[in-house]
XYZ file of C-alpha atoms in Angstrom:
274
model
C 104.460 130.802 93.366
C 105.646 132.896 90.390
C 108.616 130.714 89.990
C 107.095 127.451 90.421
C 104.222 128.355 87.894
C 106.870 129.508 85.276
C 108.892 126.190 85.817
C 105.790 124.316 85.270
C 104.789 126.074 82.155
C 108.523 125.229 80.741
C 109.022 122.185 82.392
C 110.198 120.634 79.169
C 112.685 123.495 78.363
C 115.990 122.415 80.322
C 117.730 125.748 79.720
C 114.773 127.626 81.172
C 114.447 125.310 84.206
C 118.249 126.003 84.678
C 117.639 129.711 84.916
C 114.676 129.411 86.984
C 116.823 127.231 89.586
C 119.457 129.877 89.448
C 116.743 132.491 90.346
C 115.436 130.483 93.122
C 119.233 130.018 94.517
C 119.704 133.901 94.370
C 116.423 134.463 96.163
C 117.226 132.170 98.839
C 114.618 129.517 97.815
C 115.410 125.756 98.106
C 114.670 123.596 95.180
C 113.702 120.321 96.623
C 115.011 117.349 94.479
C 112.499 114.916 93.055
C 110.938 112.599 95.360
C 107.941 109.905 94.957
C 106.974 111.245 98.790
C 106.898 114.849 98.151
C 106.741 115.899 94.384
C 103.491 116.011 92.233
C 103.013 116.349 88.554
C 103.709 120.077 88.680
C 106.064 122.118 90.380
C 104.496 123.062 93.791
C 105.544 125.528 96.362
C 106.203 124.757 100.260
C 107.540 126.645 102.791
C 110.395 129.015 100.938
C 110.947 126.112 98.702
C 109.835 124.390 95.438
C 109.306 120.719 94.973
C 110.588 119.514 91.798
C 108.061 118.015 89.445
C 107.610 114.364 88.773
C 106.663 115.079 85.292
C 109.991 117.046 84.400
C 111.900 113.826 84.569
C 112.826 112.713 81.161
C 111.212 109.314 80.609
C 108.423 109.681 83.172
C 105.082 110.090 81.496
C 101.937 111.829 82.861
C 99.642 108.755 83.321
C 102.629 107.414 85.623
C 103.086 110.672 87.625
C 99.287 110.886 88.148
C 99.373 107.238 89.241
C 101.915 107.468 91.483
C 100.473 110.934 93.351
C 97.176 109.112 93.198
C 97.927 105.817 95.110
C 100.210 108.101 97.583
C 97.308 110.263 98.357
C 97.761 111.487 102.145
C 99.584 108.669 103.112
C 103.741 108.484 102.270
C 105.060 105.699 101.307
C 106.460 103.604 104.252
C 109.321 101.935 102.324
C 110.393 101.151 98.966
C 108.285 97.616 99.276
C 105.359 99.783 100.376
C 105.729 101.899 97.120
C 105.921 98.408 95.083
C 102.803 97.166 96.819
C 100.700 99.994 96.084
C 101.740 101.083 92.445
C 100.550 99.300 89.223
C 103.649 97.856 87.558
C 101.950 98.292 84.038
C 101.591 102.259 84.849
C 104.976 102.414 86.672
C 106.974 100.373 84.253
C 111.017 99.689 83.779
C 111.772 102.832 81.897
C 109.716 104.902 84.544
C 111.398 103.263 87.442
C 115.181 103.775 85.933
C 114.372 107.341 85.284
C 113.010 108.044 88.710
C 116.237 106.138 90.232
C 118.574 108.085 88.078
C 116.609 111.442 89.127
C 116.976 110.677 92.914
C 113.230 110.169 93.443
C 113.770 107.132 95.574
C 116.473 108.550 97.594
C 114.001 109.041 100.341
C 114.015 105.030 100.908
C 117.681 105.118 102.130
C 118.896 102.653 99.464
C 121.963 103.437 96.971
C 120.966 104.465 93.473
C 123.501 101.885 91.824
C 121.824 99.061 94.328
C 118.362 100.162 93.120
C 119.464 99.969 89.367
C 120.928 96.980 89.620
C 117.988 95.558 91.572
C 115.352 96.554 88.906
C 114.265 93.111 87.767
C 113.611 92.402 91.555
C 111.894 95.472 92.117
C 109.445 94.824 89.084
C 109.013 91.266 89.950
C 108.001 92.022 93.490
C 105.614 94.721 92.366
C 103.935 92.376 89.836
C 103.637 89.601 92.719
C 102.303 92.378 95.151
C 99.621 93.224 92.413
C 98.553 89.849 91.932
C 98.503 88.958 95.481
C 98.096 92.049 97.264
C 100.613 91.037 99.730
C 101.244 92.870 102.938
C 104.499 94.290 102.046
C 106.421 93.099 105.042
C 108.743 90.759 103.283
C 112.437 92.580 102.476
C 113.256 92.458 98.699
C 116.605 94.123 99.617
C 118.792 91.077 100.582
C 120.169 91.599 97.311
C 123.725 92.271 96.310
C 122.879 94.993 93.904
C 124.983 96.378 90.991
C 128.540 97.753 90.924
C 128.644 100.969 93.095
C 128.449 104.293 90.937
C 131.109 106.853 91.537
C 130.202 110.284 92.195
C 130.646 111.560 88.615
C 128.454 108.596 87.249
C 125.693 109.231 89.729
C 125.446 112.857 88.532
C 125.975 111.859 85.138
C 122.887 109.717 85.142
C 121.181 112.418 87.097
C 121.837 114.971 84.331
C 120.359 112.395 81.668
C 117.098 112.431 83.700
C 116.558 115.790 84.683
C 118.632 117.743 81.749
C 120.916 119.354 84.452
C 122.688 118.510 87.571
C 120.243 119.374 90.462
C 121.763 117.576 93.887
C 125.244 118.531 93.251
C 127.649 119.423 90.337
C 130.547 117.197 89.457
C 132.873 120.732 89.890
C 131.790 121.402 92.972
C 134.553 119.169 94.736
C 137.249 121.204 92.820
C 136.050 124.856 93.395
C 138.849 125.754 95.858
C 141.532 124.507 92.942
C 139.605 126.280 90.446
C 139.548 129.435 92.403
C 143.479 129.161 92.582
C 143.765 128.658 88.845
C 141.503 131.720 88.463
C 139.198 129.907 86.584
C 135.872 132.019 86.000
C 132.270 130.639 86.085
C 130.497 130.761 82.609
C 127.842 133.651 84.313
C 130.941 135.775 85.124
C 132.668 135.286 81.908
C 129.634 136.158 79.895
C 129.622 139.563 81.842
C 133.280 140.000 81.212
C 132.915 139.311 77.364
C 129.804 141.896 77.123
C 132.393 144.505 79.009
C 135.064 143.591 75.987
C 136.969 140.653 77.244
C 138.012 138.289 74.186
C 139.591 135.366 76.228
C 139.374 133.325 79.510
C 139.672 130.069 81.578
C 136.503 128.167 82.127
C 135.664 124.752 83.689
C 133.039 122.583 82.458
C 131.540 119.088 82.794
C 130.851 117.848 79.079
C 127.207 117.136 78.512
C 127.170 116.322 74.740
C 129.520 116.294 71.794
C 128.798 116.637 67.927
C 131.088 116.533 65.240
C 130.461 118.013 61.680
C 132.082 118.434 58.583
C 133.009 122.301 57.540
C 132.582 123.885 54.160
C 136.180 122.545 53.326
C 135.787 118.971 54.410
C 137.362 119.299 57.741
C 136.058 118.194 60.835
C 134.786 120.428 63.789
C 133.463 119.682 67.392
C 130.679 121.206 68.941
C 130.641 120.825 72.920
C 128.079 121.437 75.275
C 129.347 122.093 78.844
C 127.631 122.750 82.212
C 129.189 124.632 85.161
C 127.241 125.736 88.473
C 126.377 128.856 87.063
C 124.791 127.388 83.694
C 125.406 125.681 80.547
C 127.241 126.888 77.447
C 128.655 125.777 74.065
C 132.271 126.093 72.432
C 133.511 124.761 69.328
C 137.015 123.421 68.183
C 138.262 122.647 64.834
C 139.991 119.433 63.258
C 143.527 120.023 65.034
C 142.083 120.574 68.235
C 139.519 117.809 67.801
C 142.048 115.286 67.019
C 144.103 116.236 70.203
C 141.440 116.381 72.508
C 138.766 114.164 71.314
C 139.147 111.559 74.146
C 138.885 114.119 76.926
C 135.686 115.285 75.372
C 133.412 112.582 76.457
C 129.914 113.442 78.324
C 130.321 113.038 81.974
C 134.166 114.334 81.969
C 135.039 117.677 83.680
C 137.823 119.428 81.980
C 139.563 122.956 82.284
C 139.660 125.001 79.048
C 140.834 128.110 77.696
C 138.821 129.598 74.925
C 138.988 132.707 72.655
C 135.264 134.815 72.850
C 133.157 136.672 70.604
C 129.732 138.609 71.310
C 127.400 138.430 68.577
C 123.807 139.045 68.021
C 122.663 135.449 68.751
C 125.159 135.243 71.674
C 128.601 134.396 72.722
C 130.618 132.443 70.451
C 133.447 130.383 72.233
C 136.485 128.596 70.565
C 138.382 125.951 72.556
C 142.437 126.860 72.463
C 143.471 124.407 75.015
C-alpha cells in the first residue's frame, strides 16, 4: 500500500517510478504491467502485487482513463471488439490508443502490438460505427493484415517511450549470461563500487536518449542516457569519441561501454572511453 501510494504521488516522475519498481522487486512484490482490464487511474494493490496506473502512461490523459474505468465497471471487456463498442472514441482517441498499445495495455486481448498499431484506423472506425449504431460487437474486425512485425527491441523501445522505463522486460535480459562472462557490472553495483573508490568499469546499457552540445572551446560533446535492469544513468563523451561512436548511440540500441567515473556532490560523473 505504501509503495502504491508513493508511485501514485510520483507517477509523472519516471526516475522515482524506476526506484519504487526496484523496491517492489526487492521485496518480492509483483508490479503488474498496465492493462485496460486490471488497471485503474492510480496504482492499486492486489495480493502481493501492484497494478500499474493507466494515468502513468504518457499520452493517456485523466479524462480518457476515467472513461475507460467507468465503462469497464464490474464487467471486464470480453474482447477488443467489446472494448470498442463500449468506449466513446471522442474520449479515447488515436493518441490514447497508440500509447495504450505501446505500453502493452491491450496485450490482454491476445493480439500482437504491431498488428494493433497497423490496424489503428480500423479500430477507430469500428469504435465510431459502434458509437453510432450501438452494434452488438459480434463482428470480427481482425481479419486484417496489420503492420510489419516489431522486433523485440522495437517493441520494448515503444514501451519505454510510453512508460518512461522498461517494465515487461529489458532489452539486455537476453544477454545476461554473455555480460556476466564479460564481467560487465550493473549500474547499481558499479555505483556502489565508485562510492568505495573505483574509478573505472565496464557497463552495458540500452540508449534511451542522446543530446549533443557545444563546449566552451566550440567542440561538440555528447550526453547519453542509458538504461539497464538495475536503473538509469548518464555518461558523456567528447568530440573524438562522438565522431567515432555517434551511429552506435541511437535510442533503442544496446551497447557495452568502458567508462571513467568520478564521485561528485551531485552524483556520479561518467565519461565514455570505448
